[in-house]
Amino acid sequence: MQNANAYQESKRYAIESLSKGDVVIKLFEEAEKQVKMGIILIQKDSFAKAYNCIAKAQKVINSLNLSLDMQYPISIELNEMYSFIFNKLGEANASRDIQLMQSLLGLIVDLKDSFKEAEKISNPVKSRGL
């Protein structure tokens, strides 16, 4: 029990010490993982599990959308992109459309990579490992 508490405390500290940019990247990584798993599970005819994975990806995308500060023009554009991805994930999930999921996965990866690059630019000391 103590080991479990120590692990949870360590995990909580690791998450709390992340920058906002790193949290966004982690969220995209989770969405990416869930969509990939959903695709694999559909291919294995495990539709209920696949459905849950895509629903988790939608939840992550929705969290990203809700975190936007709408006073910035980029947030309006991201809101539209996140809403699009969220809706299309729902459509792909209902129809078990692997091609659509793969296209959405590409968008998620592109967004993740863009945020990674932005994080490097905004925090050059961290990106050099110092």
PDB file of N, CA and C in Angstrom, residues 5-72:
ATOM      1  N   ASN A   5       1.017   4.389  -2.753  1.00  0.00           N
ATOM      2  CA  ASN A   5       0.909   5.809  -2.393  1.00  0.00           C
ATOM      3  C   ASN A   5       2.120   6.593  -2.874  1.00  0.00           C
ATOM      4  N   ALA A   6       3.306   6.008  -2.729  1.00  0.00           N
ATOM      5  CA  ALA A   6       4.526   6.675  -3.185  1.00  0.00           C
ATOM      6  C   ALA A   6       4.492   6.856  -4.700  1.00  0.00           C
ATOM      7  N   TYR A   7       4.026   5.829  -5.403  1.00  0.00           N
ATOM      8  CA  TYR A   7       3.922   5.916  -6.856  1.00  0.00           C
ATOM      9  C   TYR A   7       2.937   7.011  -7.260  1.00  0.00           C
ATOM     10  N   GLN A   8       1.766   7.043  -6.618  1.00  0.00           N
ATOM     11  CA  GLN A   8       0.757   8.057  -6.932  1.00  0.00           C
ATOM     12  C   GLN A   8       1.280   9.454  -6.649  1.00  0.00           C
ATOM     13  N   GLU A   9       1.983   9.616  -5.536  1.00  0.00           N
ATOM     14  CA  GLU A   9       2.550  10.918  -5.174  1.00  0.00           C
ATOM     15  C   GLU A   9       3.603  11.346  -6.196  1.00  0.00           C
ATOM     16  N   SER A  10       4.434  10.413  -6.604  1.00  0.00           N
ATOM     17  CA  SER A  10       5.461  10.702  -7.601  1.00  0.00           C
ATOM     18  C   SER A  10       4.826  11.089  -8.933  1.00  0.00           C
ATOM     19  N   LYS A  11       3.805  10.355  -9.315  1.00  0.00           N
ATOM     20  CA  LYS A  11       3.095  10.633 -10.567  1.00  0.00           C
ATOM     21  C   LYS A  11       2.437  12.015 -10.518  1.00  0.00           C
ATOM     22  N   ARG A  12       1.807  12.331  -9.385  1.00  0.00           N
ATOM     23  CA  ARG A  12       1.151  13.631  -9.215  1.00  0.00           C
ATOM     24  C   ARG A  12       2.176  14.763  -9.313  1.00  0.00           C
ATOM     25  N   TYR A  13       3.328  14.595  -8.662  1.00  0.00           N
ATOM     26  CA  TYR A  13       4.375  15.615  -8.703  1.00  0.00           C
ATOM     27  C   TYR A  13       4.885  15.808 -10.133  1.00  0.00           C
ATOM     28  N   ALA A  14       5.089  14.702 -10.850  1.00  0.00           N
ATOM     29  CA  ALA A  14       5.585  14.788 -12.225  1.00  0.00           C
ATOM     30  C   ALA A  14       4.620  15.565 -13.102  1.00  0.00           C
ATOM     31  N   ILE A  15       3.334  15.340 -12.918  1.00  0.00           N
ATOM     32  CA  ILE A  15       2.329  16.042 -13.715  1.00  0.00           C
ATOM     33  C   ILE A  15       2.261  17.514 -13.323  1.00  0.00           C
ATOM     34  N   GLU A  16       2.301  17.779 -12.031  1.00  0.00           N
ATOM     35  CA  GLU A  16       2.207  19.168 -11.561  1.00  0.00           C
ATOM     36  C   GLU A  16       3.422  20.002 -11.960  1.00  0.00           C
ATOM     37  N   SER A  17       4.560  19.355 -12.191  1.00  0.00           N
ATOM     38  CA  SER A  17       5.765  20.087 -12.541  1.00  0.00           C
ATOM     39  C   SER A  17       5.883  20.367 -14.043  1.00  0.00           C
ATOM     40  N   LEU A  18       4.945  19.863 -14.832  1.00  0.00           N
ATOM     41  CA  LEU A  18       4.964  20.113 -16.277  1.00  0.00           C
ATOM     42  C   LEU A  18       4.531  21.549 -16.580  1.00  0.00           C
ATOM     43  N   SER A  19       5.105  22.096 -17.629  1.00  0.00           N
ATOM     44  CA  SER A  19       4.648  23.403 -18.101  1.00  0.00           C
ATOM     45  C   SER A  19       3.285  23.225 -18.779  1.00  0.00           C
ATOM     46  N   LYS A  20       2.593  24.326 -19.009  1.00  0.00           N
ATOM     47  CA  LYS A  20       1.295  24.251 -19.699  1.00  0.00           C
ATOM     48  C   LYS A  20       1.458  23.645 -21.084  1.00  0.00           C
ATOM     49  N   GLY A  21       2.529  24.010 -21.751  1.00  0.00           N
ATOM     50  CA  GLY A  21       2.785  23.450 -23.082  1.00  0.00           C
ATOM     51  C   GLY A  21       3.001  21.953 -23.040  1.00  0.00           C
ATOM     52  N   ASP A  22       3.736  21.491 -22.020  1.00  0.00           N
ATOM     53  CA  ASP A  22       3.972  20.053 -21.877  1.00  0.00           C
ATOM     54  C   ASP A  22       2.674  19.304 -21.584  1.00  0.00           C
ATOM     55  N   VAL A  23       1.787  19.918 -20.817  1.00  0.00           N
ATOM     56  CA  VAL A  23       0.500  19.286 -20.522  1.00  0.00           C
ATOM     57  C   VAL A  23      -0.302  19.130 -21.806  1.00  0.00           C
ATOM     58  N   VAL A  24      -0.313  20.155 -22.640  1.00  0.00           N
ATOM     59  CA  VAL A  24      -1.027  20.088 -23.916  1.00  0.00           C
ATOM     60  C   VAL A  24      -0.447  18.969 -24.783  1.00  0.00           C
ATOM     61  N   ILE A  25       0.869  18.872 -24.815  1.00  0.00           N
ATOM     62  CA  ILE A  25       1.525  17.821 -25.602  1.00  0.00           C
ATOM     63  C   ILE A  25       1.143  16.440 -25.073  1.00  0.00           C
ATOM     64  N   LYS A  26       1.154  16.280 -23.753  1.00  0.00           N
ATOM     65  CA  LYS A  26       0.756  14.998 -23.145  1.00  0.00           C
ATOM     66  C   LYS A  26      -0.690  14.647 -23.502  1.00  0.00           C
ATOM     67  N   LEU A  27      -1.557  15.646 -23.521  1.00  0.00           N
ATOM     68  CA  LEU A  27      -2.949  15.394 -23.888  1.00  0.00           C
ATOM     69  C   LEU A  27      -3.059  14.934 -25.338  1.00  0.00           C
ATOM     70  N   PHE A  28      -2.320  15.582 -26.224  1.00  0.00           N
ATOM     71  CA  PHE A  28      -2.325  15.141 -27.621  1.00  0.00           C
ATOM     72  C   PHE A  28      -1.769  13.723 -27.745  1.00  0.00           C
ATOM     73  N   GLU A  29      -0.721  13.412 -26.981  1.00  0.00           N
ATOM     74  CA  GLU A  29      -0.163  12.062 -27.014  1.00  0.00           C
ATOM     75  C   GLU A  29      -1.203  11.039 -26.561  1.00  0.00           C
ATOM     76  N   GLU A  30      -1.984  11.393 -25.558  1.00  0.00           N
ATOM     77  CA  GLU A  30      -3.036  10.482 -25.089  1.00  0.00           C
ATOM     78  C   GLU A  30      -4.121  10.310 -26.148  1.00  0.00           C
ATOM     79  N   ALA A  31      -4.536  11.398 -26.777  1.00  0.00           N
ATOM     80  CA  ALA A  31      -5.541  11.303 -27.846  1.00  0.00           C
ATOM     81  C   ALA A  31      -5.011  10.437 -28.986  1.00  0.00           C
ATOM     82  N   GLU A  32      -3.751  10.650 -29.347  1.00  0.00           N
ATOM     83  CA  GLU A  32      -3.121   9.864 -30.405  1.00  0.00           C
ATOM     84  C   GLU A  32      -3.134   8.370 -30.037  1.00  0.00           C
ATOM     85  N   LYS A  33      -2.751   8.067 -28.823  1.00  0.00           N
ATOM     86  CA  LYS A  33      -2.716   6.676 -28.357  1.00  0.00           C
ATOM     87  C   LYS A  33      -4.106   6.037 -28.414  1.00  0.00           C
ATOM     88  N   GLN A  34      -5.115   6.770 -27.984  1.00  0.00           N
ATOM     89  CA  GLN A  34      -6.474   6.227 -27.957  1.00  0.00           C
ATOM     90  C   GLN A  34      -7.012   5.981 -29.369  1.00  0.00           C
ATOM     91  N   VAL A  35      -6.731   6.894 -30.294  1.00  0.00           N
ATOM     92  CA  VAL A  35      -7.192   6.699 -31.675  1.00  0.00           C
ATOM     93  C   VAL A  35      -6.469   5.503 -32.304  1.00  0.00           C
ATOM     94  N   LYS A  36      -5.171   5.409 -32.087  1.00  0.00           N
ATOM     95  CA  LYS A  36      -4.426   4.258 -32.618  1.00  0.00           C
ATOM     96  C   LYS A  36      -4.995   2.955 -32.073  1.00  0.00           C
ATOM     97  N   MET A  37      -5.254   2.929 -30.770  1.00  0.00           N
ATOM     98  CA  MET A  37      -5.801   1.720 -30.155  1.00  0.00           C
ATOM     99  C   MET A  37      -7.197   1.430 -30.700  1.00  0.00           C
ATOM    100  N   GLY A  38      -7.997   2.461 -30.908  1.00  0.00           N
ATOM    101  CA  GLY A  38      -9.323   2.280 -31.486  1.00  0.00           C
ATOM    102  C   GLY A  38      -9.262   1.647 -32.859  1.00  0.00           C
ATOM    103  N   ILE A  39      -8.327   2.101 -33.668  1.00  0.00           N
ATOM    104  CA  ILE A  39      -8.159   1.541 -35.013  1.00  0.00           C
ATOM    105  C   ILE A  39      -7.786   0.060 -34.924  1.00  0.00           C
ATOM    106  N   ILE A  40      -6.825  -0.247 -34.077  1.00  0.00           N
ATOM    107  CA  ILE A  40      -6.394  -1.646 -33.909  1.00  0.00           C
ATOM    108  C   ILE A  40      -7.547  -2.517 -33.439  1.00  0.00           C
ATOM    109  N   LEU A  41      -8.314  -2.013 -32.479  1.00  0.00           N
ATOM    110  CA  LEU A  41      -9.420  -2.808 -31.937  1.00  0.00           C
ATOM    111  C   LEU A  41     -10.533  -3.021 -32.955  1.00  0.00           C
ATOM    112  N   ILE A  42     -10.788  -2.026 -33.795  1.00  0.00           N
ATOM    113  CA  ILE A  42     -11.784  -2.221 -34.865  1.00  0.00           C
ATOM    114  C   ILE A  42     -11.306  -3.305 -35.825  1.00  0.00           C
ATOM    115  N   GLN A  43     -10.025  -3.269 -36.150  1.00  0.00           N
ATOM    116  CA  GLN A  43      -9.477  -4.285 -37.051  1.00  0.00           C
ATOM    117  C   GLN A  43      -9.580  -5.683 -36.452  1.00  0.00           C
ATOM    118  N   LYS A  44      -9.621  -5.760 -35.119  1.00  0.00           N
ATOM    119  CA  LYS A  44      -9.739  -7.048 -34.426  1.00  0.00           C
ATOM    120  C   LYS A  44     -11.193  -7.359 -34.063  1.00  0.00           C
ATOM    121  N   ASP A  45     -12.126  -6.578 -34.604  1.00  0.00           N
ATOM    122  CA  ASP A  45     -13.563  -6.759 -34.340  1.00  0.00           C
ATOM    123  C   ASP A  45     -13.926  -6.643 -32.858  1.00  0.00           C
ATOM    124  N   SER A  46     -13.174  -5.849 -32.137  1.00  0.00           N
ATOM    125  CA  SER A  46     -13.476  -5.602 -30.724  1.00  0.00           C
ATOM    126  C   SER A  46     -14.119  -4.212 -30.645  1.00  0.00           C
ATOM    127  N   PHE A  47     -15.345  -4.144 -31.116  1.00  0.00           N
ATOM    128  CA  PHE A  47     -15.994  -2.863 -31.347  1.00  0.00           C
ATOM    129  C   PHE A  47     -16.310  -2.085 -30.075  1.00  0.00           C
ATOM    130  N   ALA A  48     -16.713  -2.761 -29.020  1.00  0.00           N
ATOM    131  CA  ALA A  48     -17.051  -2.054 -27.773  1.00  0.00           C
ATOM    132  C   ALA A  48     -15.811  -1.381 -27.187  1.00  0.00           C
ATOM    133  N   LYS A  49     -14.692  -2.099 -27.188  1.00  0.00           N
ATOM    134  CA  LYS A  49     -13.445  -1.516 -26.670  1.00  0.00           C
ATOM    135  C   LYS A  49     -12.974  -0.386 -27.570  1.00  0.00           C
ATOM    136  N   ALA A  50     -13.102  -0.557 -28.873  1.00  0.00           N
ATOM    137  CA  ALA A  50     -12.710   0.490 -29.819  1.00  0.00           C
ATOM    138  C   ALA A  50     -13.546   1.739 -29.595  1.00  0.00           C
ATOM    139  N   TYR A  51     -14.832   1.532 -29.409  1.00  0.00           N
ATOM    140  CA  TYR A  51     -15.743   2.650 -29.158  1.00  0.00           C
ATOM    141  C   TYR A  51     -15.284   3.442 -27.937  1.00  0.00           C
ATOM    142  N   ASN A  52     -14.917   2.740 -26.874  1.00  0.00           N
ATOM    143  CA  ASN A  52     -14.466   3.404 -25.649  1.00  0.00           C
ATOM    144  C   ASN A  52     -13.166   4.178 -25.860  1.00  0.00           C
ATOM    145  N   CYS A  53     -12.261   3.632 -26.638  1.00  0.00           N
ATOM    146  CA  CYS A  53     -11.003   4.337 -26.926  1.00  0.00           C
ATOM    147  C   CYS A  53     -11.259   5.641 -27.673  1.00  0.00           C
ATOM    148  N   ILE A  54     -12.103   5.583 -28.686  1.00  0.00           N
ATOM    149  CA  ILE A  54     -12.395   6.794 -29.455  1.00  0.00           C
ATOM    150  C   ILE A  54     -13.142   7.796 -28.587  1.00  0.00           C
ATOM    151  N   ALA A  55     -14.015   7.314 -27.719  1.00  0.00           N
ATOM    152  CA  ALA A  55     -14.711   8.215 -26.792  1.00  0.00           C
ATOM    153  C   ALA A  55     -13.720   8.893 -25.845  1.00  0.00           C
ATOM    154  N   LYS A  56     -12.685   8.169 -25.425  1.00  0.00           N
ATOM    155  CA  LYS A  56     -11.644   8.764 -24.576  1.00  0.00           C
ATOM    156  C   LYS A  56     -10.886   9.834 -25.354  1.00  0.00           C
ATOM    157  N   ALA A  57     -10.589   9.559 -26.616  1.00  0.00           N
ATOM    158  CA  ALA A  57      -9.908  10.553 -27.451  1.00  0.00           C
ATOM    159  C   ALA A  57     -10.770  11.810 -27.573  1.00  0.00           C
ATOM    160  N   GLN A  58     -12.075  11.617 -27.741  1.00  0.00           N
ATOM    161  CA  GLN A  58     -12.988  12.765 -27.808  1.00  0.00           C
ATOM    162  C   GLN A  58     -12.949  13.563 -26.502  1.00  0.00           C
ATOM    163  N   LYS A  59     -12.898  12.872 -25.398  1.00  0.00           N
ATOM    164  CA  LYS A  59     -12.852  13.533 -24.095  1.00  0.00           C
ATOM    165  C   LYS A  59     -11.583  14.387 -23.965  1.00  0.00           C
ATOM    166  N   VAL A  60     -10.475  13.859 -24.446  1.00  0.00           N
ATOM    167  CA  VAL A  60      -9.211  14.608 -24.413  1.00  0.00           C
ATOM    168  C   VAL A  60      -9.311  15.852 -25.290  1.00  0.00           C
ATOM    169  N   ILE A  61      -9.821  15.686 -26.497  1.00  0.00           N
ATOM    170  CA  ILE A  61      -9.969  16.820 -27.417  1.00  0.00           C
ATOM    171  C   ILE A  61     -10.906  17.868 -26.806  1.00  0.00           C
ATOM    172  N   ASN A  62     -11.971  17.423 -26.185  1.00  0.00           N
ATOM    173  CA  ASN A  62     -12.895  18.347 -25.527  1.00  0.00           C
ATOM    174  C   ASN A  62     -12.199  19.101 -24.390  1.00  0.00           C
ATOM    175  N   SER A  63     -11.361  18.416 -23.624  1.00  0.00           N
ATOM    176  CA  SER A  63     -10.601  19.075 -22.554  1.00  0.00           C
ATOM    177  C   SER A  63      -9.680  20.149 -23.117  1.00  0.00           C
ATOM    178  N   LEU A  64      -9.029  19.831 -24.218  1.00  0.00           N
ATOM    179  CA  LEU A  64      -8.169  20.833 -24.868  1.00  0.00           C
ATOM    180  C   LEU A  64      -9.002  22.038 -25.304  1.00  0.00           C
ATOM    181  N   ASN A  65     -10.166  21.777 -25.850  1.00  0.00           N
ATOM    182  CA  ASN A  65     -11.042  22.845 -26.312  1.00  0.00           C
ATOM    183  C   ASN A  65     -11.505  23.723 -25.152  1.00  0.00           C
ATOM    184  N   LEU A  66     -11.872  23.095 -24.057  1.00  0.00           N
ATOM    185  CA  LEU A  66     -12.355  23.851 -22.900  1.00  0.00           C
ATOM    186  C   LEU A  66     -11.260  24.672 -22.230  1.00  0.00           C
ATOM    187  N   SER A  67     -10.012  24.322 -22.471  1.00  0.00           N
ATOM    188  CA  SER A  67      -8.898  25.043 -21.843  1.00  0.00           C
ATOM    189  C   SER A  67      -8.494  26.308 -22.607  1.00  0.00           C
ATOM    190  N   LEU A  68      -9.085  26.520 -23.778  1.00  0.00           N
ATOM    191  CA  LEU A  68      -8.696  27.677 -24.602  1.00  0.00           C
ATOM    192  C   LEU A  68      -9.120  28.995 -23.962  1.00  0.00           C
ATOM    193  N   ASP A  69      -8.253  29.983 -24.094  1.00  0.00           N
ATOM    194  CA  ASP A  69      -8.562  31.347 -23.665  1.00  0.00           C
ATOM    195  C   ASP A  69      -9.020  32.097 -24.917  1.00  0.00           C
ATOM    196  N   MET A  70     -10.315  32.305 -25.015  1.00  0.00           N
ATOM    197  CA  MET A  70     -10.913  32.808 -26.255  1.00  0.00           C
ATOM    198  C   MET A  70     -10.627  34.281 -26.536  1.00  0.00           C
ATOM    199  N   GLN A  71      -9.824  34.936 -25.716  1.00  0.00           N
ATOM    200  CA  GLN A  71      -9.470  36.327 -26.012  1.00  0.00           C
ATOM    201  C   GLN A  71      -8.398  36.424 -27.107  1.00  0.00           C
ATOM    202  N   TYR A  72      -7.800  35.287 -27.455  1.00  0.00           N
ATOM    203  CA  TYR A  72      -6.762  35.269 -28.479  1.00  0.00           C
ATOM    204  C   TYR A  72      -7.316  34.702 -29.787  1.00  0.00           C
TER     205      TYR A  72
END
